[in-house]
mmCIF file of C-alpha atoms in Angstrom:
data_model
loop_
_atom_site.group_PDB
_atom_site.id
_atom_site.type_symbol
_atom_site.label_atom_id
_atom_site.label_comp_id
_atom_site.label_asym_id
_atom_site.label_seq_id
_atom_site.Cartn_x
_atom_site.Cartn_y
_atom_site.Cartn_z
ATOM 1 C CA UNK A 248 106.339 41.884 91.453
ATOM 2 C CA UNK A 249 104.788 40.613 94.659
ATOM 3 C CA UNK A 250 102.712 37.429 94.704
ATOM 4 C CA UNK A 251 100.328 36.707 97.591
ATOM 5 C CA UNK A 252 98.120 33.634 97.915
ATOM 6 C CA UNK A 253 95.060 33.376 100.172
ATOM 7 C CA UNK A 254 91.591 31.836 100.360
ATOM 8 C CA UNK A 255 88.072 33.247 100.455
ATOM 9 C CA UNK A 256 85.103 31.339 101.931
ATOM 10 C CA UNK A 257 87.012 28.101 101.565
ATOM 11 C CA UNK A 258 87.319 25.654 104.428
ATOM 12 C CA UNK A 259 89.258 22.400 104.610
ATOM 13 C CA UNK A 260 91.547 23.069 101.661
ATOM 14 C CA UNK A 261 94.883 23.501 103.428
ATOM 15 C CA UNK A 262 96.646 21.152 101.029
ATOM 16 C CA UNK A 263 95.292 23.117 98.058
ATOM 17 C CA UNK A 264 96.522 26.376 99.582
ATOM 18 C CA UNK A 265 99.949 24.837 100.186
ATOM 19 C CA UNK A 266 100.101 23.634 96.568
ATOM 20 C CA UNK A 267 99.060 27.091 95.342
ATOM 21 C CA UNK A 268 101.818 28.755 97.346
ATOM 22 C CA UNK A 269 104.390 26.324 95.947
ATOM 23 C CA UNK A 270 103.318 26.823 92.332
ATOM 24 C CA UNK A 271 102.669 30.584 92.329
ATOM 25 C CA UNK A 272 106.271 31.878 92.290
ATOM 26 C CA UNK A 273 107.607 29.494 89.600
ATOM 27 C CA UNK A 274 104.545 30.154 87.428
ATOM 28 C CA UNK A 275 104.972 33.925 87.752
ATOM 29 C CA UNK A 276 108.663 33.708 86.831
ATOM 30 C CA UNK A 277 107.933 31.541 83.762
ATOM 31 C CA UNK A 278 105.144 33.793 82.519
ATOM 32 C CA UNK A 279 107.214 36.910 83.187
ATOM 33 C CA UNK A 280 110.012 35.547 80.974
ATOM 34 C CA UNK A 281 107.852 34.330 78.099
ATOM 35 C CA UNK A 282 105.088 36.948 77.747
ATOM 36 C CA UNK A 283 105.663 40.570 76.707
ATOM 37 C CA UNK A 284 104.726 43.095 79.357
ATOM 38 C CA UNK A 285 105.475 43.697 83.018
ATOM 39 C CA UNK A 286 104.201 41.439 85.784
ATOM 40 C CA UNK A 287 102.235 43.579 88.258
ATOM 41 C CA UNK A 288 101.655 42.701 91.899
ATOM 42 C CA UNK A 289 99.306 39.713 91.938
ATOM 43 C CA UNK A 290 96.911 38.559 94.629
ATOM 44 C CA UNK A 291 95.862 34.942 94.026
ATOM 45 C CA UNK A 292 92.672 33.975 95.834
ATOM 46 C CA UNK A 293 91.408 30.399 95.988
ATOM 47 C CA UNK A 294 87.646 30.233 96.305
ATOM 48 C CA UNK A 295 84.444 28.455 95.326
ATOM 49 C CA UNK A 296 82.179 29.506 92.426
ATOM 50 C CA UNK A 297 80.025 31.781 94.605
ATOM 51 C CA UNK A 298 83.087 33.507 96.078
ATOM 52 C CA UNK A 299 84.589 33.897 92.610
ATOM 53 C CA UNK A 300 81.480 35.728 91.394
ATOM 54 C CA UNK A 301 81.320 37.883 94.516
ATOM 55 C CA UNK A 302 84.976 38.947 94.484
ATOM 56 C CA UNK A 303 85.109 39.522 90.716
ATOM 57 C CA UNK A 304 81.970 41.668 90.754
ATOM 58 C CA UNK A 305 83.219 43.685 93.731
ATOM 59 C CA UNK A 306 86.567 44.351 92.040
ATOM 60 C CA UNK A 307 84.938 45.262 88.726
ATOM 61 C CA UNK A 308 82.420 47.569 90.436
ATOM 62 C CA UNK A 309 85.304 49.366 92.135
ATOM 63 C CA UNK A 310 87.028 49.637 88.766
ATOM 64 C CA UNK A 311 83.891 51.119 87.170
ATOM 65 C CA UNK A 312 83.200 53.541 90.035
ATOM 66 C CA UNK A 313 79.799 54.984 91.000
ATOM 67 C CA UNK A 314 77.842 51.752 90.532
ATOM 68 C CA UNK A 315 74.140 51.437 91.384
ATOM 69 C CA UNK A 316 73.421 48.619 93.874
ATOM 70 C CA UNK A 317 70.714 47.025 91.686
ATOM 71 C CA UNK A 318 73.010 46.917 88.660
ATOM 72 C CA UNK A 319 75.803 45.483 90.798
ATOM 73 C CA UNK A 320 73.507 42.751 92.165
ATOM 74 C CA UNK A 321 72.348 41.889 88.628
ATOM 75 C CA UNK A 322 75.959 41.606 87.451
ATOM 76 C CA UNK A 323 76.808 39.407 90.454
ATOM 77 C CA UNK A 324 73.895 37.045 89.682
ATOM 78 C CA UNK A 325 75.080 36.821 86.075
ATOM 79 C CA UNK A 326 78.670 36.172 87.230
ATOM 80 C CA UNK A 327 77.461 33.480 89.654
ATOM 81 C CA UNK A 328 75.780 31.578 86.807
ATOM 82 C CA UNK A 329 78.972 31.674 84.752
ATOM 83 C CA UNK A 330 81.316 30.940 87.683
ATOM 84 C CA UNK A 331 80.240 27.300 87.962
ATOM 85 C CA UNK A 332 82.024 26.516 84.695
ATOM 86 C CA UNK A 333 84.992 28.892 85.073
ATOM 87 C CA UNK A 334 88.346 27.585 86.306
ATOM 88 C CA UNK A 335 89.828 31.014 86.996
ATOM 89 C CA UNK A 336 89.522 34.715 86.377
ATOM 90 C CA UNK A 337 91.879 37.687 86.404
ATOM 91 C CA UNK A 338 90.589 41.169 87.283
ATOM 92 C CA UNK A 339 92.670 44.369 87.229
ATOM 93 C CA UNK A 340 92.448 46.451 90.405
ATOM 94 C CA UNK A 341 92.467 50.230 90.790
ATOM 95 C CA UNK A 342 95.931 50.306 92.397
ATOM 96 C CA UNK A 343 97.536 48.680 89.336
ATOM 97 C CA UNK A 344 97.702 45.186 90.805
ATOM 98 C CA UNK A 345 95.746 42.163 89.600
ATOM 99 C CA UNK A 346 93.344 39.867 91.439
ATOM 100 C CA UNK A 347 93.549 36.278 90.178
ATOM 101 C CA UNK A 348 90.602 34.170 91.320
ATOM 102 C CA UNK A 349 90.908 30.383 91.135
ATOM 103 C CA UNK A 350 87.832 28.143 91.383
ATOM 104 C CA UNK A 351 89.050 25.111 93.368
ATOM 105 C CA UNK A 352 86.033 23.060 92.259
ATOM 106 C CA UNK A 353 87.296 23.170 88.646
ATOM 107 C CA UNK A 354 90.956 22.461 89.497
ATOM 108 C CA UNK A 355 91.095 18.982 90.988
ATOM 109 C CA UNK A 356 94.776 18.167 90.390
ATOM 110 C CA UNK A 357 98.020 20.152 90.657
ATOM 111 C CA UNK A 358 98.385 19.867 86.870
ATOM 112 C CA UNK A 359 94.998 21.469 86.224
ATOM 113 C CA UNK A 360 95.775 24.114 88.818
ATOM 114 C CA UNK A 361 99.116 24.900 87.134
ATOM 115 C CA UNK A 362 97.434 25.290 83.734
ATOM 116 C CA UNK A 363 94.801 27.649 85.161
ATOM 117 C CA UNK A 364 97.418 29.622 87.070
ATOM 118 C CA UNK A 365 99.613 30.107 83.989
ATOM 119 C CA UNK A 366 96.581 31.119 81.914
ATOM 120 C CA UNK A 367 95.453 33.753 84.438
ATOM 121 C CA UNK A 368 98.985 35.079 84.976
ATOM 122 C CA UNK A 369 99.255 35.648 81.218
ATOM 123 C CA UNK A 370 96.135 37.822 81.540
ATOM 124 C CA UNK A 371 97.803 39.677 84.426
ATOM 125 C CA UNK A 372 100.755 40.444 82.147
ATOM 126 C CA UNK A 373 98.388 41.633 79.417
ATOM 127 C CA UNK A 374 96.805 44.175 81.790
ATOM 128 C CA UNK A 375 100.159 45.971 81.997
ATOM 129 C CA UNK A 376 100.219 46.659 78.251
ATOM 130 C CA UNK A 377 99.418 50.058 76.843
ATOM 131 C CA UNK A 378 95.679 50.751 76.535
ATOM 132 C CA UNK A 379 94.448 47.400 77.867
ATOM 133 C CA UNK A 380 93.506 48.596 81.369
ATOM 134 C CA UNK A 381 91.710 51.656 79.940
ATOM 135 C CA UNK A 382 89.787 49.453 77.492
ATOM 136 C CA UNK A 383 88.689 47.150 80.321
ATOM 137 C CA UNK A 384 87.643 50.067 82.533
ATOM 138 C CA UNK A 385 85.610 51.525 79.657
ATOM 139 C CA UNK A 386 83.885 48.156 79.119
ATOM 140 C CA UNK A 387 83.145 47.675 82.834
ATOM 141 C CA UNK A 388 81.714 51.209 83.066
ATOM 142 C CA UNK A 389 79.399 50.283 80.201
ATOM 143 C CA UNK A 390 78.444 46.927 81.767
ATOM 144 C CA UNK A 391 77.606 48.592 85.095
ATOM 145 C CA UNK A 392 75.597 51.327 83.301
ATOM 146 C CA UNK A 393 77.879 54.128 84.504
ATOM 147 C CA UNK A 394 78.920 55.413 81.078
ATOM 148 C CA UNK A 395 78.023 54.064 77.647
ATOM 149 C CA UNK A 396 80.777 53.152 75.231
ATOM 150 C CA UNK A 397 80.530 53.514 71.489
ATOM 151 C CA UNK A 398 79.971 50.523 69.215
ATOM 152 C CA UNK A 399 83.465 50.988 67.845
ATOM 153 C CA UNK A 400 84.936 50.717 71.349
ATOM 154 C CA UNK A 401 82.755 47.676 72.090
ATOM 155 C CA UNK A 402 84.001 45.910 68.930
ATOM 156 C CA UNK A 403 87.576 46.878 69.772
ATOM 157 C CA UNK A 404 87.133 45.365 73.243
ATOM 158 C CA UNK A 405 85.704 42.121 71.840
ATOM 159 C CA UNK A 406 88.595 41.786 69.365
ATOM 160 C CA UNK A 407 91.084 42.511 72.148
ATOM 161 C CA UNK A 408 89.507 39.872 74.400
ATOM 162 C CA UNK A 409 89.638 37.269 71.646
ATOM 163 C CA UNK A 410 93.320 38.026 70.963
ATOM 164 C CA UNK A 411 94.188 37.934 74.675
ATOM 165 C CA UNK A 412 92.403 34.599 75.180
ATOM 166 C CA UNK A 413 94.229 33.110 72.182
ATOM 167 C CA UNK A 414 97.546 34.245 73.630
ATOM 168 C CA UNK A 415 96.717 32.886 77.101
ATOM 169 C CA UNK A 416 95.710 29.479 75.707
ATOM 170 C CA UNK A 417 98.861 29.370 73.583
ATOM 171 C CA UNK A 418 101.033 29.787 76.712
ATOM 172 C CA UNK A 419 99.410 27.004 78.755
ATOM 173 C CA UNK A 420 102.192 24.642 77.660
ATOM 174 C CA UNK A 421 104.384 26.421 80.247
ATOM 175 C CA UNK A 422 102.499 24.549 82.984
ATOM 176 C CA UNK A 423 104.474 21.430 82.027
ATOM 177 C CA UNK A 424 107.629 23.103 83.297
ATOM 178 C CA UNK A 425 106.049 23.605 86.730
ATOM 179 C CA UNK A 426 104.132 20.325 87.036
ATOM 180 C CA UNK A 427 105.506 17.710 84.607
ATOM 181 C CA UNK A 428 102.684 16.117 82.613
ATOM 182 C CA UNK A 429 100.178 18.890 83.343
ATOM 183 C CA UNK A 430 99.083 19.163 79.710
ATOM 184 C CA UNK A 431 99.072 15.390 79.124
ATOM 185 C CA UNK A 432 95.427 14.896 80.099
#
């Protein structure tokens, strides 16, 4: 398990980067102990909403393989609309590692940042479970119009996403162990 923290298209946030580096290792250890699965290598990238959409779409297009440029641009525009309201996002990468994108505009305090980090690291752990990565790849291939998935697989993916989100929200209390009072607000 290797954790790296960097920024993308983000200027003047040295203190935020320093805070992220301080919180990343303890958060990864806590999540690794309390969530079933294996923590993969994680690359945490702090960015703005536009950078979040750009990086997530690029990683997902690579995961889907053979993506048409027009479809990719359409998906990026859709992701950019959603990214304004998203605090973070975890995307599996082809090499087995996970890209965790954090929107600094949505995480104003260290407590909020710790909650988002724990939530996204839980998703990183979930990607290591049997069948999850394959299900996500199948869904991304369908979203990028590379290969259609059956309705049964689409329903299975939606149920899996709902279960994974429930689990990630249920583990956010761990942020209190990193930043005391994080969940108080």
